[in-house]
Short mmCIF file of C-alpha atoms and ligand atoms in Angstrom, two decimals:
data_model
loop_
_atom_site.label_atom_id
_atom_site.label_comp_id
_atom_site.label_asym_id
_atom_site.label_seq_id
_atom_site.Cartn_x
_atom_site.Cartn_y
_atom_site.Cartn_z
CA MET M 1 -90.82 252.20 67.84
CA SER M 2 -88.66 249.00 67.99
CA ILE M 3 -85.01 248.34 68.41
CA ARG M 4 -82.83 246.61 65.66
CA LEU M 5 -80.77 243.79 66.76
CA GLN M 6 -78.14 241.85 64.93
CA ILE M 7 -77.96 238.02 65.15
CA ARG M 8 -74.68 236.03 65.07
CA LYS M 9 -74.19 233.94 62.01
CA ASN M 10 -73.94 230.71 63.80
CA GLU M 11 -77.29 231.20 65.53
CA VAL M 12 -79.36 231.90 62.50
CA GLU M 13 -80.50 228.27 61.87
CA ARG M 14 -81.60 227.68 65.39
CA TYR M 15 -83.86 230.77 65.34
CA LYS M 16 -85.26 229.91 61.78
CA LYS M 17 -86.30 226.59 63.32
CA GLY M 18 -88.28 228.37 65.95
CA TYR M 19 -86.00 228.72 68.91
CA PRO M 20 -88.12 231.23 70.90
CA LEU M 21 -85.68 232.83 73.57
CA LEU M 22 -83.53 235.79 72.77
CA THR M 23 -80.24 235.16 74.48
CA LYS M 24 -77.18 237.42 75.02
CA GLU M 25 -75.00 234.84 73.29
CA ALA M 26 -77.23 235.04 70.13
CA LEU M 27 -76.58 238.67 69.55
CA ALA M 28 -73.62 239.90 67.30
CA ARG M 29 -72.95 242.78 69.75
CA ASP M 30 -74.25 243.96 73.19
CA SER M 31 -77.07 246.42 72.86
CA ARG M 32 -77.00 248.84 75.73
CA ASN M 33 -80.21 250.58 75.26
CA MET M 34 -82.76 247.90 75.46
CA VAL M 35 -85.87 248.74 77.44
CA GLU M 36 -88.25 246.18 78.82
CA GLY M 37 -91.35 245.95 76.95
CA GLU M 38 -89.81 247.45 73.88
CA LEU M 39 -90.23 245.39 70.59
CA PHE M 40 -87.08 244.32 68.71
CA GLU M 41 -86.51 243.39 65.09
CA LEU M 42 -83.78 240.61 64.65
CA TYR M 43 -81.73 240.87 61.58
CA ASP M 44 -79.45 238.39 59.79
CA GLY M 45 -77.16 240.98 58.13
CA ASN M 46 -79.68 242.95 56.17
CA LYS M 47 -82.28 240.22 56.17
CA TRP M 48 -85.18 240.66 58.59
CA MET M 49 -85.48 237.34 60.65
CA ALA M 50 -87.81 237.79 63.65
CA ARG M 51 -89.74 240.21 65.90
CA GLY M 52 -90.17 239.93 69.62
CA TYR M 53 -90.11 241.86 72.98
CA ILE M 54 -87.54 242.63 75.45
CA GLY M 55 -88.20 241.06 78.85
CA TYR M 56 -85.56 240.04 81.33
CA GLN M 57 -85.87 236.63 82.89
CA ASN M 58 -83.12 234.57 84.45
CA LYS M 59 -83.39 232.53 81.04
CA GLY M 60 -82.67 235.33 78.64
CA LEU M 61 -83.29 238.83 77.37
CA GLY M 62 -86.68 238.46 75.73
CA TRP M 63 -88.84 236.23 73.63
CA ILE M 64 -89.51 235.93 69.74
CA LEU M 65 -93.11 236.47 68.93
CA SER M 66 -93.20 236.30 65.11
CA LEU M 67 -91.18 234.96 62.16
CA GLN M 68 -93.42 236.92 59.74
CA GLU M 69 -92.44 240.44 58.87
CA GLU M 70 -95.86 241.61 58.24
CA GLU M 71 -97.36 240.34 61.46
CA LYS M 72 -97.95 243.20 63.81
CA ILE M 73 -97.81 242.82 67.60
CA ASP M 74 -101.21 244.30 68.63
CA LYS M 75 -104.44 243.36 70.15
CA GLU M 76 -105.39 241.10 67.20
CA PHE M 77 -102.10 239.26 67.54
CA PHE M 78 -102.81 238.41 71.23
CA PHE M 79 -106.36 237.56 70.38
CA ARG M 80 -105.08 235.09 67.68
CA LYS M 81 -102.52 233.43 70.00
CA LEU M 82 -105.12 233.09 72.86
CA GLY M 83 -107.64 231.61 70.35
CA GLU M 84 -105.05 228.98 69.05
CA ALA M 85 -104.36 227.93 72.53
CA LEU M 86 -108.09 227.60 73.16
CA ALA M 87 -108.56 225.63 69.96
CA LYS M 88 -105.82 223.35 70.81
CA ARG M 89 -107.31 222.46 74.28
CA GLU M 90 -111.03 222.81 73.77
CA GLY M 91 -112.84 219.71 74.73
CA ARG M 92 -109.72 217.90 75.89
CA PHE M 93 -109.03 218.82 79.42
CA VAL M 94 -112.34 219.66 81.08
CA SER M 95 -114.81 216.76 81.92
CA ASP M 96 -117.02 215.64 84.78
CA GLU M 97 -113.87 214.40 86.45
CA THR M 98 -111.42 217.35 85.84
CA ASN M 99 -111.91 221.03 85.70
CA CYS M 100 -108.40 222.50 85.78
CA TYR M 101 -105.63 222.70 83.30
CA ARG M 102 -102.99 225.04 81.77
CA PHE M 103 -104.88 227.17 79.27
CA PHE M 104 -101.76 229.05 77.76
CA ASN M 105 -98.20 227.96 78.21
CA GLY M 106 -95.81 230.73 77.35
CA GLU M 107 -93.53 230.14 74.47
CA GLY M 108 -95.05 226.76 73.66
CA ASP M 109 -98.29 228.78 72.68
CA GLY M 110 -96.42 231.65 71.00
CA ILE M 111 -95.84 234.24 73.79
CA GLY M 112 -92.95 233.54 76.11
CA GLY M 113 -93.07 235.02 79.61
CA MET M 114 -96.80 234.45 80.11
CA GLN M 115 -98.76 231.48 81.36
CA ILE M 116 -102.46 231.17 82.14
CA ASP M 117 -103.94 228.41 84.38
CA CYS M 118 -107.69 227.57 84.27
CA LEU M 119 -109.26 226.52 87.63
CA ASP M 120 -112.97 225.63 87.23
CA GLY M 121 -113.69 228.79 85.29
CA TYR M 122 -111.22 231.12 87.14
CA TYR M 123 -108.08 232.14 85.34
CA VAL M 124 -104.64 232.94 86.73
CA PHE M 125 -102.17 234.97 84.66
CA HIS M 126 -98.53 234.40 85.49
CA TRP M 127 -96.23 237.28 84.25
CA TYR M 128 -92.57 236.51 84.19
CA SER M 129 -90.93 239.89 83.40
CA LYS M 130 -91.69 243.60 83.46
CA GLY M 131 -91.54 243.42 79.73
CA ILE M 132 -94.51 241.23 79.10
CA TYR M 133 -96.42 243.06 81.87
CA GLN M 134 -96.35 246.24 79.60
CA TYR M 135 -98.83 244.39 77.37
CA ARG M 136 -101.05 243.33 80.20
CA GLU M 137 -104.00 245.62 79.45
CA THR M 138 -104.08 244.67 75.74
CA ILE M 139 -103.79 240.96 76.55
CA LEU M 140 -106.54 241.09 79.15
CA GLU M 141 -108.74 242.95 76.65
CA ALA M 142 -108.16 240.22 74.06
CA PHE M 143 -108.74 237.48 76.67
CA CYS M 144 -111.98 238.94 77.90
CA GLU M 145 -113.28 239.27 74.33
CA LEU M 146 -112.48 235.67 73.63
CA MET M 147 -113.42 233.92 76.83
CA ASP M 148 -116.21 233.57 79.35
CA TYR M 149 -114.77 233.48 82.85
CA ARG M 150 -115.83 233.67 86.47
CA GLY M 151 -112.84 235.60 87.71
CA ILE M 152 -109.30 236.56 86.73
CA TYR M 153 -106.27 236.60 89.06
CA GLU M 154 -102.52 237.28 88.40
CA LYS M 155 -99.15 236.42 89.76
CA ARG M 156 -96.40 238.93 89.00
CA ARG M 157 -93.22 236.74 89.06
CA PHE M 158 -90.54 239.46 88.35
CA LYS M 159 -89.44 240.80 91.53
CA GLU M 160 -85.78 239.63 91.15
CA LYS M 161 -84.60 236.12 90.03
CA GLY M 162 -88.11 235.45 89.09
CA LYS M 163 -89.55 235.95 92.56
CA TYR M 164 -93.16 236.61 93.18
CA LEU M 165 -94.24 240.15 93.80
CA GLU M 166 -96.47 240.50 96.72
CA GLY M 167 -99.53 242.51 96.12
CA ASN M 168 -103.24 242.40 95.12
CA ASP M 169 -103.66 239.32 92.85
CA PHE M 170 -107.33 239.86 92.08
CA VAL M 171 -107.88 241.40 88.67
CA ARG M 172 -111.56 241.26 87.68
CA GLY M 173 -114.83 239.40 87.58
CA GLU M 174 -115.91 237.63 90.81
CA ARG M 175 -113.69 236.43 93.59
CA HIS M 176 -113.87 232.72 94.50
CA SER M 177 -115.33 231.66 97.88
CA ASP M 178 -113.11 230.34 100.78
CA GLU M 179 -114.52 226.85 100.01
CA PHE M 180 -113.27 226.96 96.51
CA PHE M 181 -111.68 223.74 95.17
CA VAL M 182 -110.86 222.13 91.84
CA LYS M 183 -111.43 218.54 90.63
CA GLU M 184 -108.85 216.47 88.92
CA ASN M 185 -109.47 212.68 88.14
CA LYS M 186 -112.53 212.89 90.49
CA VAL M 187 -110.22 214.07 93.41
CA ARG M 188 -110.86 217.38 95.05
CA TYR M 189 -108.05 219.92 95.74
CA ARG M 190 -108.35 223.23 97.70
CA VAL M 191 -107.20 226.34 95.70
CA ASN M 192 -106.72 229.84 97.00
CA LEU M 193 -105.80 232.23 94.18
CA ASP M 194 -105.23 235.19 96.40
CA ASP M 195 -102.56 233.85 98.87
CA GLY M 196 -99.04 234.28 97.56
CA ALA M 197 -97.11 232.64 94.66
CA MET M 198 -98.45 229.20 94.83
CA TYR M 199 -102.23 228.41 94.93
CA GLY M 200 -102.33 224.88 96.17
CA ILE M 201 -101.87 222.48 93.28
CA PHE M 202 -99.23 221.94 90.52
CA LEU M 203 -101.35 221.21 87.35
CA ASP M 204 -98.34 219.62 85.48
CA GLN M 205 -98.46 216.50 87.66
CA ARG M 206 -101.94 215.54 86.58
CA GLU M 207 -100.87 212.38 84.71
CA VAL M 208 -98.51 211.34 87.51
CA ARG M 209 -101.36 211.76 90.02
CA ARG M 210 -103.55 209.68 87.77
CA ALA M 211 -101.06 207.03 87.58
CA LEU M 212 -100.86 206.80 91.36
CA ILE M 213 -104.72 206.48 91.38
CA GLU M 214 -105.03 204.00 88.68
CA ARG M 215 -101.94 201.65 88.87
CA TYR M 216 -99.38 202.24 91.58
CA ALA M 217 -100.74 203.15 95.06
CA ARG M 218 -103.00 200.32 95.97
CA GLY M 219 -102.19 198.67 99.16
CA ARG M 220 -99.00 200.64 99.73
CA ALA M 221 -97.69 202.71 102.82
CA VAL M 222 -96.60 206.00 101.24
CA LEU M 223 -93.94 208.55 102.14
CA ASN M 224 -94.59 211.71 100.35
CA THR M 225 -91.66 214.17 100.58
CA PHE M 226 -91.71 217.99 99.85
CA SER M 227 -95.53 217.28 100.18
CA TYR M 228 -96.76 220.97 100.06
CA THR M 229 -100.53 220.65 100.26
CA GLY M 230 -100.37 216.86 100.10
CA ALA M 231 -101.71 216.52 96.58
CA PHE M 232 -99.83 213.30 95.94
CA SER M 233 -100.86 211.88 99.36
CA VAL M 234 -104.56 212.47 98.64
CA ALA M 235 -104.16 210.97 95.08
CA ALA M 236 -102.36 207.93 96.65
CA LYS M 237 -105.28 207.43 99.12
CA ALA M 238 -107.74 207.84 96.25
CA GLY M 239 -105.74 205.04 94.52
CA GLY M 240 -106.05 202.77 97.66
CA ALA M 241 -102.91 203.46 99.65
CA THR M 242 -103.06 202.13 103.15
CA LYS M 243 -101.44 205.10 104.80
CA THR M 244 -99.38 208.15 104.01
CA VAL M 245 -96.75 210.17 105.67
CA SER M 246 -96.45 213.67 104.24
CA VAL M 247 -93.27 215.68 105.13
CA ASP M 248 -92.70 219.37 104.30
CA LEU M 249 -90.76 222.10 105.93
CA ALA M 250 -93.44 224.80 105.67
CA ASN M 251 -95.81 225.19 108.71
CA ARG M 252 -98.74 225.93 106.39
CA SER M 253 -98.53 222.38 104.82
CA ARG M 254 -100.15 220.82 107.85
CA SER M 255 -103.53 222.58 107.69
CA MET M 256 -103.59 222.55 103.96
CA THR M 257 -102.94 218.77 103.69
CA GLU M 258 -105.54 218.00 106.43
CA ASP M 259 -107.98 220.28 104.53
CA ASN M 260 -107.41 218.33 101.26
CA PHE M 261 -107.87 215.04 103.09
CA ARG M 262 -111.09 216.20 104.57
CA LEU M 263 -112.33 217.66 101.28
CA ASN M 264 -112.16 214.04 99.96
CA ALA M 265 -113.70 212.32 103.04
CA ILE M 266 -110.51 210.64 103.93
CA ASP M 267 -110.22 209.70 107.54
CA LEU M 268 -107.14 211.43 109.11
CA SER M 269 -106.40 208.67 111.60
CA GLU M 270 -104.11 206.60 109.17
CA GLU M 271 -102.47 209.79 107.78
CA THR M 272 -99.39 211.41 109.19
CA ILE M 273 -98.33 215.07 108.51
CA ILE M 274 -94.90 216.10 109.54
CA VAL M 275 -93.51 219.56 109.51
CA GLU M 276 -89.81 219.03 109.27
CA ASP M 277 -86.62 219.41 107.05
CA ILE M 278 -86.66 216.28 104.86
CA TYR M 279 -83.01 215.71 105.58
CA ASN M 280 -83.83 215.43 109.26
CA TYR M 281 -86.84 213.12 108.62
CA PHE M 282 -84.87 210.68 106.49
CA ARG M 283 -82.19 210.52 109.20
CA TYR M 284 -84.86 209.84 111.76
CA ALA M 285 -86.54 207.21 109.53
CA LYS M 286 -83.34 205.39 108.91
CA LYS M 287 -82.62 205.30 112.58
CA LYS M 288 -85.98 203.93 113.46
CA GLN M 289 -85.64 201.48 110.53
CA LEU M 290 -88.96 202.59 108.99
CA LEU M 291 -89.70 201.22 105.59
CA PHE M 292 -92.23 202.41 102.97
CA ASP M 293 -93.79 200.77 99.90
CA MET M 294 -93.78 203.99 98.06
CA ILE M 295 -91.62 207.04 98.31
CA ILE M 296 -92.40 210.24 96.41
CA LEU M 297 -89.56 212.76 95.82
CA ASP M 298 -90.75 215.98 94.29
CA PRO M 299 -88.41 218.74 95.48
CA PRO M 300 -88.24 222.37 94.20
CA SER M 301 -85.35 223.07 91.85
CA PHE M 302 -83.77 225.08 94.62
CA SER M 303 -84.49 225.54 98.27
CA ARG M 304 -82.87 227.03 101.37
CA SER M 305 -83.58 225.60 104.82
CA LYS M 306 -81.77 226.53 108.07
CA LYS M 307 -79.25 223.79 107.56
CA LYS M 308 -78.78 223.25 103.85
CA ILE M 309 -79.16 224.67 100.41
CA PHE M 310 -80.82 221.97 98.03
CA GLN M 311 -80.10 222.30 94.41
CA ALA M 312 -81.78 219.62 92.21
CA GLU M 313 -78.81 219.73 89.75
CA LYS M 314 -76.23 218.82 92.40
CA ASP M 315 -78.09 217.20 95.21
CA TYR M 316 -80.77 215.06 93.75
CA GLN M 317 -78.62 211.82 93.92
CA GLU M 318 -78.16 212.09 97.59
CA LEU M 319 -81.95 212.42 97.99
CA ILE M 320 -82.43 209.29 96.05
CA GLU M 321 -79.84 207.56 98.23
CA MET M 322 -81.77 208.61 101.33
CA ALA M 323 -84.98 207.36 99.89
CA ILE M 324 -83.61 203.97 98.94
CA ALA M 325 -82.51 203.53 102.61
CA VAL M 326 -86.16 203.54 103.72
CA ALA M 327 -87.64 201.65 100.72
CA GLY M 328 -89.11 198.23 101.56
CA LYS M 329 -88.82 195.21 99.19
CA ASP M 330 -90.44 195.81 95.89
CA ALA M 331 -91.17 199.44 96.77
CA ILE M 332 -92.05 202.03 94.14
CA LEU M 333 -90.02 205.30 93.97
CA ILE M 334 -91.54 208.34 92.23
CA LEU M 335 -88.57 210.55 91.26
CA SER M 336 -89.69 213.92 89.96
CA THR M 337 -88.09 217.14 89.06
CA ASN M 338 -89.27 220.36 87.40
CA CYS M 339 -85.68 221.72 87.05
CA SER M 340 -85.26 222.57 83.46
CA THR M 341 -81.38 222.58 83.67
CA LEU M 342 -81.30 219.08 85.12
CA LYS M 343 -81.30 217.03 81.83
CA LEU M 344 -83.09 213.64 81.61
CA GLY M 345 -79.69 211.88 81.02
CA LYS M 346 -78.16 213.34 84.10
CA PHE M 347 -81.32 212.71 86.04
CA ARG M 348 -81.23 208.92 85.09
CA GLN M 349 -77.57 208.76 85.96
CA PHE M 350 -78.31 210.06 89.45
CA ALA M 351 -80.79 207.23 89.88
CA SER M 352 -78.36 204.66 88.56
CA GLN M 353 -75.52 205.88 90.72
CA ALA M 354 -77.65 205.96 93.76
CA PHE M 355 -78.82 202.40 93.23
CA LYS M 356 -75.30 201.18 92.50
CA LYS M 357 -74.14 202.59 95.83
CA SER M 358 -77.04 200.96 97.74
CA GLY M 359 -76.30 197.51 95.97
CA ARG M 360 -79.98 197.24 95.19
CA ARG M 361 -81.56 196.50 91.80
CA TYR M 362 -84.07 198.78 90.19
CA ARG M 363 -86.11 199.08 87.10
CA ILE M 364 -87.68 202.14 85.52
CA VAL M 365 -91.25 201.23 85.05
CA GLU M 366 -92.58 204.33 83.44
CA GLU M 367 -91.47 207.98 82.66
CA PHE M 368 -93.42 211.17 82.30
CA ARG M 369 -92.66 214.56 80.70
CA ASN M 370 -94.74 217.62 80.24
CA PRO M 371 -98.50 216.89 79.79
CA GLU M 372 -99.79 218.24 76.51
CA ASP M 373 -101.34 221.37 77.93
CA PHE M 374 -97.86 222.33 79.19
CA SER M 375 -96.93 222.31 75.49
CA PRO M 376 -93.40 221.28 75.20
CA MET M 377 -91.55 222.80 72.12
CA PRO M 378 -89.26 220.52 70.09
CA ALA M 379 -87.24 223.68 68.98
CA TYR M 380 -86.62 224.50 72.65
CA PRO M 381 -86.03 221.30 74.61
CA GLU M 382 -85.77 223.02 77.99
CA SER M 383 -89.45 223.80 77.77
CA ASN M 384 -90.16 220.20 78.42
CA TYR M 385 -88.91 220.67 82.02
CA LEU M 386 -90.89 218.04 83.86
CA LYS M 387 -89.11 214.67 84.29
CA VAL M 388 -90.76 211.88 86.30
CA MET M 389 -89.46 208.40 86.72
CA ILE M 390 -91.45 205.59 88.27
CA VAL M 391 -88.95 203.10 89.62
CA GLU M 392 -89.34 199.67 91.24
CA VAL M 393 -86.75 198.67 93.80
CA ASN M 394 -85.90 195.08 94.56
N1 LIG E 401 -94.65 217.89 95.70
C1 LIG E 401 -95.55 219.00 95.84
C2 LIG E 401 -94.96 220.32 95.49
C3 LIG E 401 -93.73 220.63 96.14
S1 LIG E 401 -93.48 222.41 96.18
C4 LIG E 401 -96.89 218.78 95.10
O1 LIG E 401 -97.00 217.91 94.39
O2 LIG E 401 -97.78 219.56 95.26
C5 LIG E 401 -91.98 222.43 97.16
C6 LIG E 401 -92.22 222.17 98.58
O3 LIG E 401 -90.98 221.71 99.12
C7 LIG E 401 -92.69 223.43 99.40
O4 LIG E 401 -93.84 223.17 100.02
C8 LIG E 401 -91.43 223.61 100.39
O5 LIG E 401 -92.01 224.05 101.62
C9 LIG E 401 -90.89 222.27 100.57
N2 LIG E 401 -89.46 222.15 100.93
C10 LIG E 401 -88.49 222.97 100.45
N3 LIG E 401 -87.38 222.57 101.07
C11 LIG E 401 -87.54 221.57 101.92
C12 LIG E 401 -86.88 220.73 102.76
N4 LIG E 401 -85.49 220.87 102.88
N5 LIG E 401 -87.50 219.75 103.49
C13 LIG E 401 -88.82 219.56 103.41
N6 LIG E 401 -89.61 220.30 102.51
C14 LIG E 401 -89.01 221.25 101.88
#
């Protein structure tokens, strides 16, 4: 059984071009009886247009799965989509130096609401709605027929507002050991797939970390803010940074960052790890007139600390201003955001306004967007959420 939905005339073109998200605004009238997981048939008048599933995320009401009327949504369908994702990536992301990448990226690979990461033969499924979770068994069956794997884990991200649902994350196969780590550009990173929503590394920053290693970090004293497990600090050291200061609010960041340094045989004596609200740290650093040769800003889109709510869309400029205040001459700033609603134009404007206020000159040296395994969709620009500017300050 599927539900029939009527599209508004002015939305037809967009969906024909492959826009993947079912939004409330696209529907000619509200449908009261949509059930998560249910398939829908989208009609333009009497003309069939698309098929998809209902799944509530903060982004929309569900995802388009097919623009071909005869295409059924069954195990073969999922098998085909997974196979296409594999074919696109095979031989391109795993090497002697790197063994982790995104295997399947939601709508960019034809199934919105589901992502799969590969970590040295272990796979993590991210489910973003109750709707897609209804297809879990079928998708896992198709996956296991297609792929060899050591173990499978999952993250259910549909508690409310896309929050992670606590629970058993191990699915099948073998569990990884406590000593498990992945390699990326020859650097090792600790990964724990059964310890909450985040597992230790954000794979979308691979090219940025590589740039630090190959081109930017040498000889620099680095301040890494929102440092989490210190991945950028470790990459900077691998690229010849003289010392690093890693700042994160969360207590767990200290031991995780130390662990990542040790895993790469980096002596901890030159490395500082500070558990602190970044706003406090910037205030302290300014008062002490500390200066850095490289400052990395990679905040979450949204965070709440005791004192302040940080929202990238509103507060990123202030963050850049604080970073400029502790930037030495010819310092490099790495400005990064994964906030899909903060557009590149606005992000660049934040930088330009922050520098204008400071009276210092700057130059954008390089920019990064989603790497290829995070398959950005031209028909859905928000899918290309990652924006990173590498900026030189005079
Ligand atoms: N840059 C990291 C990922 C950051 S994840 C990396 O490359 O791996 C976001 C981190 O920001 C979390 O670890 C969280 O604890 C931290 N955080 C959130 N609000 C903060 C604040 N106000 N001050 C310092 N850290 C904060």
